[in-house]
Structure formats: C-alpha cells, structure tokens
Tab-separated table of C-alpha atoms in Angstrom:
chain	number	residue	atom	x	y	z
A	1	UNK	CA	-7.297	-6.923	2.342
A	2	UNK	CA	-4.734	-4.513	2.522
A	3	UNK	CA	-4.560	-1.281	4.698
A	4	UNK	CA	-2.525	1.703	5.617
A	5	UNK	CA	-2.291	3.551	8.925
A	6	UNK	CA	-0.765	6.794	9.350
A	7	UNK	CA	-1.091	7.375	13.175
A	8	UNK	CA	-0.005	11.007	13.234
A	9	UNK	CA	-2.603	13.564	11.498
A	10	UNK	CA	-0.339	16.558	12.196
A	11	UNK	CA	3.101	17.166	13.090
A	12	UNK	CA	4.854	20.267	14.046
A	13	UNK	CA	8.454	20.399	14.046
A	14	UNK	CA	11.326	23.309	14.148
A	15	UNK	CA	13.507	23.619	10.884
A	16	UNK	CA	16.771	21.892	11.522
A	17	UNK	CA	15.244	19.223	13.742
A	18	UNK	CA	14.980	15.801	12.942
A	19	UNK	CA	11.556	14.287	11.291
A	20	UNK	CA	9.969	10.889	11.613
A	21	UNK	CA	6.689	9.917	10.016
A	22	UNK	CA	5.190	6.561	11.173
A	23	UNK	CA	3.248	4.481	8.799
A	24	UNK	CA	1.704	0.963	9.718
A	25	UNK	CA	0.261	-1.683	7.170
A	26	UNK	CA	-1.794	-4.766	6.758
A	27	UNK	CA	-0.783	-7.189	4.045
A	28	UNK	CA	-0.908	-10.752	3.719
A	29	UNK	CA	2.205	-11.000	1.390
A	30	UNK	CA	5.236	-8.951	0.888
A	31	UNK	CA	4.290	-5.057	0.145
A	32	UNK	CA	5.396	-2.806	-2.303
A	33	UNK	CA	5.409	0.161	-0.055
A	34	UNK	CA	5.670	3.944	-0.966
A	35	UNK	CA	5.997	7.338	0.630
A	36	UNK	CA	4.336	10.381	-1.466
A	37	UNK	CA	4.508	14.275	-0.548
A	38	UNK	CA	1.820	16.536	-1.515
A	39	UNK	CA	2.194	20.139	-1.703
A	40	UNK	CA	-0.335	22.376	-1.370
A	41	UNK	CA	-1.914	22.664	-4.830
A	42	UNK	CA	0.041	20.263	-6.266
A	43	UNK	CA	-0.207	16.334	-7.211
A	44	UNK	CA	1.504	13.694	-5.226
A	45	UNK	CA	5.356	13.382	-5.686
A	46	UNK	CA	6.951	9.956	-5.308
A	47	UNK	CA	9.627	10.190	-2.510
A	48	UNK	CA	10.808	6.300	-2.283
A	49	UNK	CA	9.452	2.970	-2.638
A	50	UNK	CA	10.423	-0.468	-1.376
A	51	UNK	CA	9.993	-3.872	-3.159
A	52	UNK	CA	12.580	-6.308	-1.549
A	53	UNK	CA	16.147	-6.120	-0.864
A	54	UNK	CA	17.929	-3.403	1.761
A	55	UNK	CA	15.256	-2.672	4.047
A	56	UNK	CA	16.649	0.930	4.261
A	57	UNK	CA	15.752	3.119	1.347
A	58	UNK	CA	17.002	6.227	0.149
A	59	UNK	CA	14.679	8.706	-1.513
A	60	UNK	CA	14.841	12.144	-2.938
A	61	UNK	CA	14.999	15.229	-1.004
A	62	UNK	CA	17.238	13.517	1.858
A	63	UNK	CA	14.363	11.195	2.850
A	64	UNK	CA	14.790	7.694	3.643
A	65	UNK	CA	12.430	5.133	5.031
A	66	UNK	CA	12.929	1.662	7.115
A	67	UNK	CA	10.589	-1.620	6.312
A	68	UNK	CA	10.385	-3.616	9.529
A	69	UNK	CA	8.269	-6.928	8.640
A	70	UNK	CA	8.346	-7.669	12.094
A	71	UNK	CA	6.571	-4.468	12.919
A	72	UNK	CA	4.898	-3.949	9.723
A	73	UNK	CA	6.040	-0.245	9.473
A	74	UNK	CA	7.472	1.501	6.794
A	75	UNK	CA	8.530	5.044	8.536
A	76	UNK	CA	9.618	7.673	6.786
A	77	UNK	CA	12.697	9.889	8.179
A	78	UNK	CA	14.810	12.969	7.672
A	79	UNK	CA	17.912	13.853	9.506
A	80	UNK	CA	17.263	17.910	9.348
A	81	UNK	CA	14.196	19.380	7.757
A	82	UNK	CA	13.871	22.439	5.668
A	83	UNK	CA	10.728	24.910	5.623
A	84	UNK	CA	10.073	23.644	2.325
A	85	UNK	CA	9.683	20.109	3.538
A	86	UNK	CA	6.058	21.413	5.060
A	87	UNK	CA	3.343	19.317	3.001
A	88	UNK	CA	1.092	16.207	3.382
A	89	UNK	CA	2.623	13.058	3.429
A	90	UNK	CA	1.012	9.654	2.232
A	91	UNK	CA	2.280	6.050	2.932
A	92	UNK	CA	0.895	3.675	0.534
A	93	UNK	CA	0.975	-0.089	0.031
A	94	UNK	CA	0.744	-1.622	-3.500
A	95	UNK	CA	-1.134	-4.897	-3.815
A	96	UNK	CA	0.453	-5.256	-7.285
A	97	UNK	CA	-0.732	-4.106	-10.944
A	98	UNK	CA	-0.806	-1.037	-9.919
A	99	UNK	CA	-3.324	-0.833	-7.051
A	100	UNK	CA	-2.222	1.281	-4.312
A	101	UNK	CA	-4.149	1.894	-1.058
A	102	UNK	CA	-2.844	4.808	0.958
A	103	UNK	CA	-3.018	6.200	4.427
A	104	UNK	CA	-4.962	9.221	5.636
A	105	UNK	CA	-1.949	11.299	5.324
A	106	UNK	CA	0.247	13.471	8.005
A	107	UNK	CA	0.508	16.921	7.941
A	108	UNK	CA	3.981	18.378	8.339
A	109	UNK	CA	4.313	21.932	9.950
A	110	UNK	CA	7.674	23.457	9.859
A	111	UNK	CA	8.552	26.115	12.195
A	112	UNK	CA	11.538	28.819	11.979
B	1	UNK	CA	9.293	15.889	-19.916
B	2	UNK	CA	5.888	17.022	-19.379
B	3	UNK	CA	4.175	15.618	-16.538
B	4	UNK	CA	0.415	14.581	-16.249
B	5	UNK	CA	-2.131	17.582	-17.269
B	6	UNK	CA	-5.410	17.883	-15.911
B	7	UNK	CA	-8.452	20.451	-16.413
B	8	UNK	CA	-9.712	22.175	-15.246
B	9	UNK	CA	-8.105	22.853	-12.156
B	10	UNK	CA	-11.289	23.961	-10.225
B	11	UNK	CA	-15.034	23.164	-10.342
B	12	UNK	CA	-17.846	24.530	-8.272
B	13	UNK	CA	-21.807	23.101	-9.418
B	14	UNK	CA	-24.631	22.559	-8.211
B	15	UNK	CA	-25.983	19.495	-6.816
B	16	UNK	CA	-27.680	17.149	-9.814
B	17	UNK	CA	-25.538	18.852	-12.428
B	18	UNK	CA	-22.948	17.356	-14.587
B	19	UNK	CA	-19.259	17.634	-14.754
B	20	UNK	CA	-16.315	16.555	-17.017
B	21	UNK	CA	-12.577	16.053	-15.914
B	22	UNK	CA	-9.953	15.613	-18.661
B	23	UNK	CA	-6.533	13.927	-18.050
B	24	UNK	CA	-3.690	13.577	-20.565
B	25	UNK	CA	-0.833	11.351	-18.979
B	26	UNK	CA	2.705	11.173	-19.573
B	27	UNK	CA	3.625	10.335	-23.256
B	28	UNK	CA	4.256	6.659	-23.681
B	29	UNK	CA	2.749	5.626	-20.481
B	30	UNK	CA	-0.071	2.791	-20.846
B	31	UNK	CA	-1.713	2.748	-17.402
B	32	UNK	CA	-3.832	5.681	-16.251
B	33	UNK	CA	-5.769	6.160	-12.897
B	34	UNK	CA	-8.382	7.779	-11.792
B	35	UNK	CA	-8.326	8.902	-7.921
B	36	UNK	CA	-10.548	10.212	-5.726
B	37	UNK	CA	-9.222	12.407	-2.511
B	38	UNK	CA	-11.754	13.624	0.099
B	39	UNK	CA	-10.632	16.221	2.525
B	40	UNK	CA	-8.545	14.497	5.135
B	41	UNK	CA	-8.192	11.296	3.303
B	42	UNK	CA	-5.593	9.626	0.964
B	43	UNK	CA	-6.765	9.052	-2.523
B	44	UNK	CA	-9.039	6.249	-3.754
B	45	UNK	CA	-8.553	4.616	-6.826
B	46	UNK	CA	-11.707	5.024	-8.846
B	47	UNK	CA	-10.694	3.051	-11.835
B	48	UNK	CA	-7.408	2.080	-13.856
B	49	UNK	CA	-6.800	1.741	-17.693
B	50	UNK	CA	-4.146	-0.001	-19.451
B	51	UNK	CA	-4.314	1.290	-22.898
B	52	UNK	CA	-7.879	1.905	-23.350
B	53	UNK	CA	-9.103	-0.886	-21.648
B	54	UNK	CA	-10.336	-0.933	-18.267
B	55	UNK	CA	-8.242	-3.107	-15.700
B	56	UNK	CA	-10.331	-2.226	-12.427
B	57	UNK	CA	-13.359	-0.430	-11.669
B	58	UNK	CA	-14.366	-1.873	-8.821
B	59	UNK	CA	-14.474	1.301	-6.509
B	60	UNK	CA	-16.379	3.446	-9.502
B	61	UNK	CA	-19.788	4.328	-8.394
B	62	UNK	CA	-21.303	3.503	-11.889
B	63	UNK	CA	-24.684	4.820	-11.515
B	64	UNK	CA	-23.367	8.259	-11.665
B	65	UNK	CA	-19.574	7.985	-12.724
B	66	UNK	CA	-18.048	7.157	-15.925
B	67	UNK	CA	-14.833	7.187	-17.323
B	68	UNK	CA	-13.276	6.647	-20.680
B	69	UNK	CA	-9.701	6.423	-22.632
B	70	UNK	CA	-11.246	5.944	-26.118
B	71	UNK	CA	-7.794	6.296	-27.952
B	72	UNK	CA	-5.308	4.917	-25.142
B	73	UNK	CA	-4.093	8.138	-24.599
B	74	UNK	CA	-6.420	11.097	-23.027
B	75	UNK	CA	-8.926	10.421	-20.387
B	76	UNK	CA	-12.258	12.047	-19.530
B	77	UNK	CA	-13.918	11.165	-16.182
B	78	UNK	CA	-17.645	12.472	-15.885
B	79	UNK	CA	-20.239	12.632	-12.758
B	80	UNK	CA	-23.800	12.739	-13.420
B	81	UNK	CA	-26.055	13.754	-11.384
B	82	UNK	CA	-23.474	14.898	-8.768
B	83	UNK	CA	-24.206	14.788	-5.187
B	84	UNK	CA	-22.665	16.724	-2.392
B	85	UNK	CA	-20.198	14.006	-0.975
B	86	UNK	CA	-18.517	14.131	-4.542
B	87	UNK	CA	-16.845	17.040	-3.681
B	88	UNK	CA	-13.349	16.372	-3.490
B	89	UNK	CA	-9.883	16.355	-5.533
B	90	UNK	CA	-9.918	14.217	-8.634
B	91	UNK	CA	-6.506	13.328	-9.254
B	92	UNK	CA	-5.175	11.303	-12.265
B	93	UNK	CA	-2.183	9.379	-12.609
B	94	UNK	CA	0.143	7.430	-15.302
B	95	UNK	CA	2.801	4.961	-15.201
B	96	UNK	CA	4.671	3.274	-17.694
B	97	UNK	CA	3.221	-0.143	-17.481
B	98	UNK	CA	0.656	-2.280	-15.319
B	99	UNK	CA	2.381	-2.992	-12.240
B	100	UNK	CA	2.428	0.553	-11.502
B	101	UNK	CA	5.420	0.563	-9.594
B	102	UNK	CA	6.270	4.393	-10.079
B	103	UNK	CA	2.755	6.492	-10.671
B	104	UNK	CA	3.089	10.101	-11.868
B	105	UNK	CA	0.364	12.457	-10.517
B	106	UNK	CA	-1.303	15.274	-11.819
B	107	UNK	CA	-2.271	18.523	-10.038
B	108	UNK	CA	-6.094	17.214	-9.564
B	109	UNK	CA	-8.953	18.703	-9.953
B	110	UNK	CA	-10.846	20.321	-6.965
B	111	UNK	CA	-14.732	20.025	-7.634
B	112	UNK	CA	-17.085	21.554	-4.950
B	113	UNK	CA	-20.546	20.188	-5.334
B	114	UNK	CA	-23.530	22.727	-3.435
C-alpha cells in the first residue's frame, strides 16, 4: 500500500527567504505525485503534479518540486516566500483511478 | 467557472444525532469524492463516485455513513448516528474523469460532534 510522509509538521520562514517542504513516499510502481495548499477555511488547491518526464515540475504561485526516485522524495520549493504563502501544504501520492493518499501536512508560518 | 460548492459550512450536533452534507461538483465532472479530514491529518478518501455509481467505498464506515449521487451530479453524505470521533472537516472534490489526475476541492463542512 502506498504511504506519504511529511517529516515537518510546522515550518517558520521569513518573508523573502526560500522555502523547502519535504515529502517522502512509499509506492510499488511509478507514482503520480501532487502538492496541494490549503488556506484557512478553504478547500485544497492543486499547486503542481508529477506523472512522468522531466523530474523538475513547475507549478502555480512560483512553486516547483523535484521528483527523486532514488530517494523516494518529492520536495516542494519556492525561492522567495510571500506573506500570502502562509498555509498548510499537503503532499499526495496517487495510485491511479483518483485514489489519493495524503500526507499529514506541513503548516507554514511566514514572519515579517 | 464555478467551483465545487458545499453546504453547510459548519455544523454542530450532539452525539447520536444525524447530519447530512451536500455537494455540487463542477459542471461536467463525472467523478466525485468525499474526504474526511481530521484535525492534524491529511484528507482520507471515504467514497468515490463515477457518475451515479460507486467506484470505491472501502473506507466508508457503512454502519453509520451513507452517501448517494442519484442523478450523477449533486451528492449527499449522511452520518447516522454521529460519534464524537466523527468531528472533522468533510471535503468534497470532483474531477473530469475517473483517473482523477486533477481533483478540485470544495471549501469543506466543519462538523463538531459534542
């Protein structure tokens, strides 16, 4: 069965600094990988996804993620965070046919 | 394009009462999902519909939870009777096709069971 681990429950970052959120997955085949963001009181919004091909994926809001098969990782990065990036971020692995397994999430706090 | 709509946004009930949530997916989306998100956890899939048929309900506690999507559009999720551990946010999502490569989520219904 697939699983997703987000090792960091909470991250605090200064506005303008870089951000990296970690995601490790366990899956027997080539996974579909996703990053979602959830702002308070809002549903989840898809930031980016990886299915195949180029292992560096560009998403919305200036985010990117890199798939590393050897490390079973799919870390999310942003070079310079804005106060509006404060939210909870979820990594998910897809087993196909819409079945997503989500990690527990990483709460990002942005300080002035 | 209108997003996924859910109502109510908040609900407080006592244990052993019943409650129902409603979801209207994005127009034309064949696949609809209900997720349960307990505080501090990621969403967990409860049930997946393709049009008005159930694709996967393996994680739905069928002794108390039920869901339907009678006309292949709107869906309702019901809990009867509710338990304290059902306190969570219930998220509805939809996707254009069964592969669910891009799921669009509604704002959720926050349920508190006292």
